[in-house]
CSV table of C-alpha atoms in Angstrom, one decimal:
chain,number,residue,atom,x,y,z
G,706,UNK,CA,-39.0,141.4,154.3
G,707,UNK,CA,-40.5,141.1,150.8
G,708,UNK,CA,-43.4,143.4,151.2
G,709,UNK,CA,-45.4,141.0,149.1
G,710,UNK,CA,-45.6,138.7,152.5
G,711,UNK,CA,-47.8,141.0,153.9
G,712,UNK,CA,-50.6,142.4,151.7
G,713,UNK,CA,-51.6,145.1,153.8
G,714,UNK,CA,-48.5,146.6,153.2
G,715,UNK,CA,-48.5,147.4,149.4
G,716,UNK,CA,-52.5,148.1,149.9
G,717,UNK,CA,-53.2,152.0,148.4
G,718,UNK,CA,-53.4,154.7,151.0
G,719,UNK,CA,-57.3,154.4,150.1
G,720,UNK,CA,-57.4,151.1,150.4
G,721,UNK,CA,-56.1,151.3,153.2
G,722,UNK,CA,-58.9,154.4,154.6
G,723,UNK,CA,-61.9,151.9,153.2
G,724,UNK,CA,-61.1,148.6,155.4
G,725,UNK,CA,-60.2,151.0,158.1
G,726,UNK,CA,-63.6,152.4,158.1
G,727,UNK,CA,-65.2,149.2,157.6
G,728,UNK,CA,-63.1,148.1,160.6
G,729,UNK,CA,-64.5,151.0,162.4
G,730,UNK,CA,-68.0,150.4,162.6
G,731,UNK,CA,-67.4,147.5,163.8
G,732,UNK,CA,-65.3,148.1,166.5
G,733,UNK,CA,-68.2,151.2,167.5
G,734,UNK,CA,-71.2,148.7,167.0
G,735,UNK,CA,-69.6,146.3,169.8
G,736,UNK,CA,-68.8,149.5,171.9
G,737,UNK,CA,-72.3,150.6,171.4
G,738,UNK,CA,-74.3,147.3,172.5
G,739,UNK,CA,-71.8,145.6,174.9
G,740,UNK,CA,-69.4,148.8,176.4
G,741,UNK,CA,-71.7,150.7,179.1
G,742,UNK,CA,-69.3,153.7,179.1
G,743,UNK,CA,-69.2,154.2,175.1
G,744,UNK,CA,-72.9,153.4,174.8
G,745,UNK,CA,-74.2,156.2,177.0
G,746,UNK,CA,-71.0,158.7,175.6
G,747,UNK,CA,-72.9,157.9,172.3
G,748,UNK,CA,-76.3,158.6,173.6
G,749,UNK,CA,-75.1,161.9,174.8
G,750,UNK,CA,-73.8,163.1,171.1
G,751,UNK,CA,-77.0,161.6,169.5
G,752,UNK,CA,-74.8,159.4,167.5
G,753,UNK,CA,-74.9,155.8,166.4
G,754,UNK,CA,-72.5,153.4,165.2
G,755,UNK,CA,-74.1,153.8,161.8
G,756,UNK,CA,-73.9,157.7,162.0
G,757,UNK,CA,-70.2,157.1,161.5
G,758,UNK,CA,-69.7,157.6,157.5
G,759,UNK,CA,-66.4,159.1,157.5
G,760,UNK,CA,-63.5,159.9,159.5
G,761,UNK,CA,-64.9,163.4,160.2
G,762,UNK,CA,-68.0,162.2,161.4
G,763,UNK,CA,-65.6,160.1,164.0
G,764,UNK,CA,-63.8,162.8,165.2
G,765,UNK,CA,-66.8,164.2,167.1
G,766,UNK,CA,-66.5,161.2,169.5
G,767,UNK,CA,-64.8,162.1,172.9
G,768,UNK,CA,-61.1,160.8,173.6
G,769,UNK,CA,-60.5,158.0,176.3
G,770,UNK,CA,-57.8,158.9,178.7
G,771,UNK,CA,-56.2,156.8,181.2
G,772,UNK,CA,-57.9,158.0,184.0
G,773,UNK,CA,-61.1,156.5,181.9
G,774,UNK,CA,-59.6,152.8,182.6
G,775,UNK,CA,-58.6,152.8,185.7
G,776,UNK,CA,-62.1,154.2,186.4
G,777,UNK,CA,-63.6,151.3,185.5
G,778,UNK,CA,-61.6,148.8,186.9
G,779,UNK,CA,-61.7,145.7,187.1
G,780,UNK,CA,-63.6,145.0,184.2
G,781,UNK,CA,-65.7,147.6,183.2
G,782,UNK,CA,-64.7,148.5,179.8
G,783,UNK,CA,-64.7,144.6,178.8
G,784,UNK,CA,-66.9,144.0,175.5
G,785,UNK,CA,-67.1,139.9,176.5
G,786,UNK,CA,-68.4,138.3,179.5
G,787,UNK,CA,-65.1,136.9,182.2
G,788,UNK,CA,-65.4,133.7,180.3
G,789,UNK,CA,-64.8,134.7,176.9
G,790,UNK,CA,-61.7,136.0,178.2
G,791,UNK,CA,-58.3,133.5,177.8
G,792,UNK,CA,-55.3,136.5,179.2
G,793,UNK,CA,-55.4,139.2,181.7
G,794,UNK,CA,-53.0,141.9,181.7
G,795,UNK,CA,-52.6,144.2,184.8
G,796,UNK,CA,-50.9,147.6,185.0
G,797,UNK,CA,-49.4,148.9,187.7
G,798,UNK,CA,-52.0,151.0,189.8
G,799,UNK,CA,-51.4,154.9,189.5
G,800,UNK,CA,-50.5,155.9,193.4
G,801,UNK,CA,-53.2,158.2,193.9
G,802,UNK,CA,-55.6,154.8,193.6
G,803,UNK,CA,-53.8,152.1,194.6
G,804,UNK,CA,-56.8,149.8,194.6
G,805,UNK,CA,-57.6,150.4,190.7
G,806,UNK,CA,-55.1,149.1,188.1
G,807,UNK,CA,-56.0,149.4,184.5
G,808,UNK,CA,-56.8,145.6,183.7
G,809,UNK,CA,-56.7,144.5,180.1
G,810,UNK,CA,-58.0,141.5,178.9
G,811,UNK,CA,-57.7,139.2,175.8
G,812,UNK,CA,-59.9,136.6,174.0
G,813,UNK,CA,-58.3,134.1,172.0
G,814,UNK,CA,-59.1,136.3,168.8
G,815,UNK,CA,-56.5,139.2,170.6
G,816,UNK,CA,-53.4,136.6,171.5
G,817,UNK,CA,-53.3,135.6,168.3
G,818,UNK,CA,-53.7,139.1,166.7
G,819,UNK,CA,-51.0,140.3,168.8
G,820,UNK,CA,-48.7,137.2,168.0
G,821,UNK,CA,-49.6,137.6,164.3
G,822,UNK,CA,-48.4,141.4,164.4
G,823,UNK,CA,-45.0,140.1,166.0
G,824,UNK,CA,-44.4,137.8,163.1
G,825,UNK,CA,-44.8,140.3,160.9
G,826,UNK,CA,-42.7,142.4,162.8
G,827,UNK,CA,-40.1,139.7,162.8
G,828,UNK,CA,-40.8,138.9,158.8
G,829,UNK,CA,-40.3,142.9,158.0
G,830,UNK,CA,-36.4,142.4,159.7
G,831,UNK,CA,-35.9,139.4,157.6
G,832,UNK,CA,-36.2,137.0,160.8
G,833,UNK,CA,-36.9,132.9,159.5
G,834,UNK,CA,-37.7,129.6,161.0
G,835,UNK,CA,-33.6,129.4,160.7
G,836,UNK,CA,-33.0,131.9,163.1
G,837,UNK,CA,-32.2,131.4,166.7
G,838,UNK,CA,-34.2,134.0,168.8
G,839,UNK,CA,-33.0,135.0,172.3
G,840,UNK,CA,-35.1,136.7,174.3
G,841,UNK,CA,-34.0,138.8,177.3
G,842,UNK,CA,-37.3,140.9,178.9
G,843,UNK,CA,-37.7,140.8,182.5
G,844,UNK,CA,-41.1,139.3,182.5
G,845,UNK,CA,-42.1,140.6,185.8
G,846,UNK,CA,-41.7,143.8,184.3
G,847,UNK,CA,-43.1,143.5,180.9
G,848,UNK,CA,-45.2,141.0,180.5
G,849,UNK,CA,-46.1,142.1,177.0
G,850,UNK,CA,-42.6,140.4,176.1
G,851,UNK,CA,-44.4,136.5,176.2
G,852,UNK,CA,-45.5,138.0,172.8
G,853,UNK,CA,-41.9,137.8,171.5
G,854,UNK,CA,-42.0,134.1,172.5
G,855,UNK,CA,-45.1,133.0,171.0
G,856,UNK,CA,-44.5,134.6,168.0
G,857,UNK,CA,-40.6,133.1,167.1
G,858,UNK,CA,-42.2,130.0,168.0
G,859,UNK,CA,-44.9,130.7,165.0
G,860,UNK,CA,-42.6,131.7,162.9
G,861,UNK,CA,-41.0,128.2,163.4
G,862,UNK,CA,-37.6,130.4,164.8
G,863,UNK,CA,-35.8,128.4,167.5
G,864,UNK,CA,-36.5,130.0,170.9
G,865,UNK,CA,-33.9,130.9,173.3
G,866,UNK,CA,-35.7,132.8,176.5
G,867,UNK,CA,-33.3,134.1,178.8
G,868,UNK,CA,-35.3,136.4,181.3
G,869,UNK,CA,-33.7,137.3,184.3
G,870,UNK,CA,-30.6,136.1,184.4
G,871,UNK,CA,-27.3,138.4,184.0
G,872,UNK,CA,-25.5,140.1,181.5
G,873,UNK,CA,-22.1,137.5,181.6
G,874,UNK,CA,-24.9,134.4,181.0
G,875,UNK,CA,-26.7,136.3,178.4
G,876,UNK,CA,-23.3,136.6,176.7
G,877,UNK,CA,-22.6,133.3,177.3
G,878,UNK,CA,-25.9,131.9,175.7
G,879,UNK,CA,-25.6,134.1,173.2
G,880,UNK,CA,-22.2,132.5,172.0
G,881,UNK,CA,-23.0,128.7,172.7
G,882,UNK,CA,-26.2,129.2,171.5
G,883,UNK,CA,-25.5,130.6,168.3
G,884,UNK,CA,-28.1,133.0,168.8
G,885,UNK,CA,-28.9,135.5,165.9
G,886,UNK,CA,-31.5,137.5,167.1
G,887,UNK,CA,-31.1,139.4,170.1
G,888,UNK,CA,-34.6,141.0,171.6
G,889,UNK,CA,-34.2,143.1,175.2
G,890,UNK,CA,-34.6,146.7,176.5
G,891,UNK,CA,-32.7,149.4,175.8
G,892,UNK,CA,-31.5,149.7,179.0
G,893,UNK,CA,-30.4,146.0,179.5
G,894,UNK,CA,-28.6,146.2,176.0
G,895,UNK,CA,-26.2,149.2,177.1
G,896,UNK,CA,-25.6,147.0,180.3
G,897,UNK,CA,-24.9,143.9,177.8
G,898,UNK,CA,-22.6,146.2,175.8
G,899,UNK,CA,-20.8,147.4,179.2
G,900,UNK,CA,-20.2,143.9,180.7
G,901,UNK,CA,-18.8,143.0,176.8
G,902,UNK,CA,-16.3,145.9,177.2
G,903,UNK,CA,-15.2,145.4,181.1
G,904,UNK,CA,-15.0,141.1,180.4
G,905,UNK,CA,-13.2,141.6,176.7
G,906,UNK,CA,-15.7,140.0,174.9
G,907,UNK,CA,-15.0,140.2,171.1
G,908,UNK,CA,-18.5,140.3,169.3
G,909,UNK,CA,-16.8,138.6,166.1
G,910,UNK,CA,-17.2,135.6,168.2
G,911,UNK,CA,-21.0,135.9,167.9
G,912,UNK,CA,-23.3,135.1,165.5
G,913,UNK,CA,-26.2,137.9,166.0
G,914,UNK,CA,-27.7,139.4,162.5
G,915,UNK,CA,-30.0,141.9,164.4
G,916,UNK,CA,-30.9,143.2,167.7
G,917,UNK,CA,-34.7,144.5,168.1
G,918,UNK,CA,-35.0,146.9,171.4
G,919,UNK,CA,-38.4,148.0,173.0
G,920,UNK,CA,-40.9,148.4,174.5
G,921,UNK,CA,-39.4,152.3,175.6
G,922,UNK,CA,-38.2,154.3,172.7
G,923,UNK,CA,-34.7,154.0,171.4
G,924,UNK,CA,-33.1,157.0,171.1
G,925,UNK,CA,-30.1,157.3,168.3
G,926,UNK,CA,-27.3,157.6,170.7
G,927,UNK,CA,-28.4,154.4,172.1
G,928,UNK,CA,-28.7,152.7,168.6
G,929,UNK,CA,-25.1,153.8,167.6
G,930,UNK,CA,-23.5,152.8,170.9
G,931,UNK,CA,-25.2,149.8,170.7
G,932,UNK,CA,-24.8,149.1,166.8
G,933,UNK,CA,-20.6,150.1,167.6
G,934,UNK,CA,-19.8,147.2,169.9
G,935,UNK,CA,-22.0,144.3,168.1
G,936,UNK,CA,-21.4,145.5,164.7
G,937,UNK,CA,-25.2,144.4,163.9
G,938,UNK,CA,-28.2,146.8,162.9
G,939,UNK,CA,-30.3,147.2,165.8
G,940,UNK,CA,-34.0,148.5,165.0
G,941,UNK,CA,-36.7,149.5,167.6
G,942,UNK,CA,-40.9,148.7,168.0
G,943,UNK,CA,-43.3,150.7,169.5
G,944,UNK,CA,-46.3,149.5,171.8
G,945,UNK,CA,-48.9,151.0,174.3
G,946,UNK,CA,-48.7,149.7,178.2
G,947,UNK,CA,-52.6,150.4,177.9
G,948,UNK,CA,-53.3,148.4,175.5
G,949,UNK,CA,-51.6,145.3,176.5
G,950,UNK,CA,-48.9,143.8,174.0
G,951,UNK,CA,-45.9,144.8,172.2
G,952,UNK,CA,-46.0,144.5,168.3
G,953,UNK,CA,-48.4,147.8,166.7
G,954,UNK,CA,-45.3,149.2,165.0
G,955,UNK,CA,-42.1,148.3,164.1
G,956,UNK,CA,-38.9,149.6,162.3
G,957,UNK,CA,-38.2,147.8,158.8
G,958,UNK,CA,-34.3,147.9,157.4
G,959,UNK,CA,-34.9,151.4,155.8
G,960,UNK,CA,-35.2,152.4,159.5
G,961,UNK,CA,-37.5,155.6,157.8
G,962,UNK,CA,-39.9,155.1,161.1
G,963,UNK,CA,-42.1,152.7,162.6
G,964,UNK,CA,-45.0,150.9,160.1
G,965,UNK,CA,-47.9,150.9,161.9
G,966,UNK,CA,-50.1,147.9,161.4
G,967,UNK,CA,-53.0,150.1,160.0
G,968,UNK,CA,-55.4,147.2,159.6
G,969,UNK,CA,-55.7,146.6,163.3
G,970,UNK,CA,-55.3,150.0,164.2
G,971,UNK,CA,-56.2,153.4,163.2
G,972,UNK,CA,-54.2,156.2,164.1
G,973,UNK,CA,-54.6,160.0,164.8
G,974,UNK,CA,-52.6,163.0,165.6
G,975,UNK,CA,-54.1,165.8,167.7
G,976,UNK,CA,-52.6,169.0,168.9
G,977,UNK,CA,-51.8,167.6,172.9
G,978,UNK,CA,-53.2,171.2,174.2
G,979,UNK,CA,-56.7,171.4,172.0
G,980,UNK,CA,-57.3,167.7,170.8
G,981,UNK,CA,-57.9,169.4,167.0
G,982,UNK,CA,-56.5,167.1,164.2
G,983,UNK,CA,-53.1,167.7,162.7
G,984,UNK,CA,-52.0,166.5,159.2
G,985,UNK,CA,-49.3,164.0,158.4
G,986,UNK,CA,-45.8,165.3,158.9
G,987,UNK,CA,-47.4,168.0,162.1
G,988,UNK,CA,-46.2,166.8,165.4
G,989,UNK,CA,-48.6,166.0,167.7
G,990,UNK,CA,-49.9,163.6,170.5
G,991,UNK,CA,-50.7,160.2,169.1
G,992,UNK,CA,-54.3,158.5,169.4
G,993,UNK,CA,-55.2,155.1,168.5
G,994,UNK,CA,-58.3,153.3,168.1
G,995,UNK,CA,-58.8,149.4,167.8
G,996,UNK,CA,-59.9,148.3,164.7
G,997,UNK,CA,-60.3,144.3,165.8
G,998,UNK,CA,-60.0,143.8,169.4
G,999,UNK,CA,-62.6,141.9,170.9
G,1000,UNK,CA,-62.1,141.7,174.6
G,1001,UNK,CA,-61.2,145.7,175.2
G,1002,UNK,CA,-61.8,147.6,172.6
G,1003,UNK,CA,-60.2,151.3,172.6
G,1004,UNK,CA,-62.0,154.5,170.8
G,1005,UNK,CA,-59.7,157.2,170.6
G,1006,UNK,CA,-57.2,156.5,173.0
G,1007,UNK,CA,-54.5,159.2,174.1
G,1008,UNK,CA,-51.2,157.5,174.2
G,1009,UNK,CA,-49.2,160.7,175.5
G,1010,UNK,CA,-46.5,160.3,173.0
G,1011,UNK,CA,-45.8,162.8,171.1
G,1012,UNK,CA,-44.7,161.9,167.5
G,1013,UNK,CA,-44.7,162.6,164.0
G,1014,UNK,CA,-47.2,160.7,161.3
G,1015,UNK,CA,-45.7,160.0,157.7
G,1016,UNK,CA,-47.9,158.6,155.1
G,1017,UNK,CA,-45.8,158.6,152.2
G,1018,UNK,CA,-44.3,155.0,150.8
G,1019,UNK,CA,-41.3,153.9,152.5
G,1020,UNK,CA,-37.9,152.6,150.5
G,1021,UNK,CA,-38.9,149.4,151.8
G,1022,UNK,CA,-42.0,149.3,149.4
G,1023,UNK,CA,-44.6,149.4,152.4
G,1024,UNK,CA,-47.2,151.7,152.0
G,1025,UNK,CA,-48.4,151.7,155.7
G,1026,UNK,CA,-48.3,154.5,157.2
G,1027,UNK,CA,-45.1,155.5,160.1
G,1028,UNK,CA,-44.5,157.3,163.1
G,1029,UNK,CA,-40.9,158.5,163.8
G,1030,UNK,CA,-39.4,157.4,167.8
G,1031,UNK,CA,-41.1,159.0,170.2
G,1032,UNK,CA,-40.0,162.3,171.0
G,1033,UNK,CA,-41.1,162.9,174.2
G,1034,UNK,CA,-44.3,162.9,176.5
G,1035,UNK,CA,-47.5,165.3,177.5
G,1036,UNK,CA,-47.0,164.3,180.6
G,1037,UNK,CA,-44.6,164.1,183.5
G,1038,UNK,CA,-43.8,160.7,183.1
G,1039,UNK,CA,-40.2,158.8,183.2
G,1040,UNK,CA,-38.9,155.6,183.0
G,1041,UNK,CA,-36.1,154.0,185.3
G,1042,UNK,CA,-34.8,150.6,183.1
G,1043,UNK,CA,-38.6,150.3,181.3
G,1044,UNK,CA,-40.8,151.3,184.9
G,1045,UNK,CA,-42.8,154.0,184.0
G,1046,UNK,CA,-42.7,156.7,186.9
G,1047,UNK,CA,-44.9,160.0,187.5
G,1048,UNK,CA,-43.6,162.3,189.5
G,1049,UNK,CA,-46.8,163.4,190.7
G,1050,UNK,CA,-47.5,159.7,192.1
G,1051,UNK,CA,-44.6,159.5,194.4
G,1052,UNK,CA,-44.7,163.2,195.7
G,1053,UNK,CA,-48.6,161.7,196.9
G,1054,UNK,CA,-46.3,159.0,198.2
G,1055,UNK,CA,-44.2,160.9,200.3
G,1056,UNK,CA,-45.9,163.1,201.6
G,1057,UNK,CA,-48.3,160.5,202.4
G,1058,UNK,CA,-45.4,158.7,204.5
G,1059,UNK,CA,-44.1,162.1,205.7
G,1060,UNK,CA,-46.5,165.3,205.9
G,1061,UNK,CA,-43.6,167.6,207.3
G,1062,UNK,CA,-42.1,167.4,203.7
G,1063,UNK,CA,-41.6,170.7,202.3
G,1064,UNK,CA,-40.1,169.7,198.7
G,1065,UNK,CA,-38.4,167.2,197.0
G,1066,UNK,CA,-36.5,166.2,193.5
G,1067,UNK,CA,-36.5,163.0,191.7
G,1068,UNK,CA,-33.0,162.9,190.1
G,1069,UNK,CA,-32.4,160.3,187.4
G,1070,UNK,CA,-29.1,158.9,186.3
G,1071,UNK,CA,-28.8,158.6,182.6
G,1072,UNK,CA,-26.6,156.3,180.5
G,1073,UNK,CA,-27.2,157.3,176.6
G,1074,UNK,CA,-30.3,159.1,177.5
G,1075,UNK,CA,-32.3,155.8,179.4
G,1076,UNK,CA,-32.7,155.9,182.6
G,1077,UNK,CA,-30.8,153.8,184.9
G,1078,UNK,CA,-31.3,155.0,188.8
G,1079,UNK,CA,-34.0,157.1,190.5
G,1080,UNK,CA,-32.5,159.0,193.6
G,1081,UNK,CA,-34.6,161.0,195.7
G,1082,UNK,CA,-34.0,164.0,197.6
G,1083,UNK,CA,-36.2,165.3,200.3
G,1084,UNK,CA,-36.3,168.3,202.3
G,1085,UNK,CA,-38.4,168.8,205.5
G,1086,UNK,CA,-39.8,171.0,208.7
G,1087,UNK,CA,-36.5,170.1,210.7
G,1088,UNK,CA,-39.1,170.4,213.8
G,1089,UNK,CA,-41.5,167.6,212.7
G,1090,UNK,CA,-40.4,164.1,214.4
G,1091,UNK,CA,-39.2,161.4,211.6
G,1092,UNK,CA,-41.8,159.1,210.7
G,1093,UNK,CA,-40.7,155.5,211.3
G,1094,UNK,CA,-38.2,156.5,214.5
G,1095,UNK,CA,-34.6,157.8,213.5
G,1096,UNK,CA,-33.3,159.2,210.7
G,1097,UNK,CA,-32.0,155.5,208.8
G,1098,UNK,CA,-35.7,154.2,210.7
G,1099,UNK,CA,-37.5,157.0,208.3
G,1100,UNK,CA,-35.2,156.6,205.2
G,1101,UNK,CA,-35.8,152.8,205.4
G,1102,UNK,CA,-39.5,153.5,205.5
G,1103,UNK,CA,-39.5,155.4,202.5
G,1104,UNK,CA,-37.4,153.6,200.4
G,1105,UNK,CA,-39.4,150.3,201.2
G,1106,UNK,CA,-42.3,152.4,200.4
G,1107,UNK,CA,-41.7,153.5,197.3
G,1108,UNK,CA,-40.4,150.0,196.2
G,1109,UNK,CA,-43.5,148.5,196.7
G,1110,UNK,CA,-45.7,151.0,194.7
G,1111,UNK,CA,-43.1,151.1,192.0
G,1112,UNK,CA,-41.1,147.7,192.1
G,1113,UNK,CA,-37.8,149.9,191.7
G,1114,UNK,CA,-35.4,150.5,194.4
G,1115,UNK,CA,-34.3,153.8,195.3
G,1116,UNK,CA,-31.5,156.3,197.1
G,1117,UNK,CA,-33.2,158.8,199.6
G,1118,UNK,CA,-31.5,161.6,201.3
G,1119,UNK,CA,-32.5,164.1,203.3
G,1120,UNK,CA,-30.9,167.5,202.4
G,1121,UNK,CA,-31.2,171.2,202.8
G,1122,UNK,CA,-33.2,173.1,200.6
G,1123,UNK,CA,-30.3,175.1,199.1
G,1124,UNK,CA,-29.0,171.1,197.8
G,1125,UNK,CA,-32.3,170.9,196.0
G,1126,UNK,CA,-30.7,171.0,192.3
G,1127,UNK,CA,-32.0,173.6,189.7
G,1128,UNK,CA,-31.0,172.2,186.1
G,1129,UNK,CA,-33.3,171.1,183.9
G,1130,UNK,CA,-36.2,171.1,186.0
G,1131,UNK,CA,-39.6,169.3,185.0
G,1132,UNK,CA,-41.5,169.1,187.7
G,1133,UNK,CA,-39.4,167.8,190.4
G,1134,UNK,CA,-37.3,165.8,188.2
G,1135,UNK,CA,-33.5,166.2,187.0
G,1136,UNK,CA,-31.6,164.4,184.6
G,1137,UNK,CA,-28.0,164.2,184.8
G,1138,UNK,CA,-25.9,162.0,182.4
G,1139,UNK,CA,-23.6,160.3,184.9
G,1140,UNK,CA,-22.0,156.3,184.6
G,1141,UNK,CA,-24.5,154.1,185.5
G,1142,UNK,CA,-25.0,152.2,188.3
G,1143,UNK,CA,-24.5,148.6,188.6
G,1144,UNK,CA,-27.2,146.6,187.2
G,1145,UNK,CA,-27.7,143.2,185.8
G,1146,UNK,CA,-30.6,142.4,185.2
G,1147,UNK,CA,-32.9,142.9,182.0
């Protein structure tokens, strides 16, 4: 992309502080007056929208967790009335709660922000109304991934949505297709890759440019293994489940991080354990605040993701400001081919199903660090009776219990407590690098 297409982008770091702060009031004026929950978090500090004169003087306000928004479900946290409202987005409900999903909603000002910031997105990787955009997201799963639609269809790009269908057919649209842009998971990608290498696909026969993975973090290893079979760059984006869409950061083709699109959002890092600010180039817990939304606006919002903020230019000319690929999380949480899973959540689960269990491991099979299988083993009081009947009555039970709270399916055994594995324990949860298992769909 020539930077020039996006002015934000070549703005001056103080430039870039001013409309930030301009944004900012704002976005704490309509908390204040139409958010019950900020308005009286306000009252308690004393403070009022116009108190806010600097980003010091914004760092006294409180941080909003994820336990805040399910707290207020369905729509309390909504700064429009129901009808202003043109998109809901629903999370899945942590298991503790199972009545209580985070709900996110949209006025027609926020769709077209977020399809906006996925132009850009595709305009920083050089993508043009002559491009041919396949896009393979499990909708189901990631409904965030309609942004990728809308916005190749703004551009004027020729859309080519391939959802749920396999590996072999996404090859096979791919070639007769002529499709140049490639946009999936991580995880379905290395599956893409695998089916190329097993069916002898050559990938001089295609015609991609670029591949663009998200919304899960690519890692390196899965960039070069995927980069080695289709011979194309592939570049990653960054996006928050809480806050609805895809699109807030994104890799340009100096690959020096993810540009964050500071005009819409402002961005924070915190030491995870105090909250205390940390400077650019100090890892830390990223925290963003919305600078524009109108339907569900977010004041210092803790992502969990631990990264690395760089304000310095990039080679690429753009002087947003970038976060390097998430390194890892202040949490428990996993993810099993883009499902997000806490390991906390299913042992409530379990031992909701079955109260003789004594422990348990989650053990995750890797390909190129991504998950790709969640296997569970249990061990139990030997003289409780199985929930469920016999033993396959009670493993049936579980698993169909645990693929309904998490829409994943699952392996459950039974073992003795000495099988319970060791290695690399974090919290109940083991990783171990093994082939994957069959799976094809995105």
């Amino acid at each position: 992309m020539a930077v020039s297409q996006n002015p934000i982008a070549v703005m001056s770091r103080d430039e870039v502080g001013q409309l930030q702060l301009e944004r900012l009031q704002m976005t704490l004026n309509r908390a204040y007056f139409k958010v019950d929950f900020y308005r009286k978090r306000m009252d308690v500090l004393r403070m009022l929208p116009e108190d806010v004169g600097t980003f010091e003087d914004f760092r006294q306000f409180p941080f909003t967790t994820r336990e805040d928004l399910t707290d207020h479900y369905p729509y309390g946290l909504f700064a429009v009335p129901l009808r202003s409202i043109v998109r809901l987005k629903i999370t899945s409900p942590p298991l503790r709660d199972q009545t209580r999903p985070i709900v996110v909603g949209f006025t027609r000002h926020d769709t077209a922000m977020w399809q906006t910031l996925m132009v850009r997105l595709f305009e920083q990787l050089g993508v043009t109304d002559r491009d041919i955009v396949q896009v393979a997201f499990n909708f189901s799963l990631f409904p965030g991934a309609f942004t990728f639609n809308h916005a190749a269809e703004m551009l004027g790009a020729t859309l080519a949505p391939s959802a749920t269908i396999s590996a072999t057919m996404q090859l096979r649209i791919m070639q007769d297709f002529r499709s140049t842009v490639l946009a999936t998971t991580a995880a379905f990608a290395l599956h893409i890759v695998d089916t190329m290498e097993r069916q002898g696909w050559d990938a001089s026969g295609l015609h991609l440019r670029l591949i663009l993975l998200g919304p899960d973090p690519l890692s390196e290893i899965t960039r070069r293994r995927v980069e080695a079979v289709f011979g194309v760059p592939v570049y990653g984006l960054y996006g928050v489940a809480e806050m609805g869409e895809p699109g807030m950061a994104g890799e340009c083709p100096s690959r020096q991080g993810l540009h964050l699109a500071e005009d819409q959002f402002l961005a924070e890092i915190v030491n995870p354990a105090t909250g205390e600010p940390l400077a650019p180039g100090q890892e830390g817990e990223l925290v963003l605040t919305t600078l524009t939304a109108e339907g569900y606006p977010l004041i210092r919002f803790r992502t969990g993701d631990i990264t690395v903020l760089r304000d310095t230019p990039c080679a690429c000319g753009s002087t947003l400001a970038r976060i390097i690929p998430i390194l890892r999380r202040t949490d428990n949480r996993v993810s099993i081919r883009g499902i997000p899973v806490y390991p906390e959540h299913v042992e409530e689960l379990l031992k909701g199903v079955d109260p003789g269990m004594e422990d348990f491991r989650l053990v995750i099979h890797t390909q190129y660090g991504i998950g790709e299988q969640m296997e569970i083993l249990i061990c139990r009081s030997a003289t409780d009776d199985l929930p469920g009947g016999n033993r396959a009555q009670y493993l049936e039970l579980l698993r169909s219990q645990v693929r309904r709270a998490l829409g994943l399916g699952v392996r459950v055994q039974v073992v003795e407590p000495e099988r319970l594995p060791r290695e690399g324990l974090t919290y109940k949860t083991v990783f171990r690098n093994v082939s994957p298992f069959s799976n094809d769909v995105p």
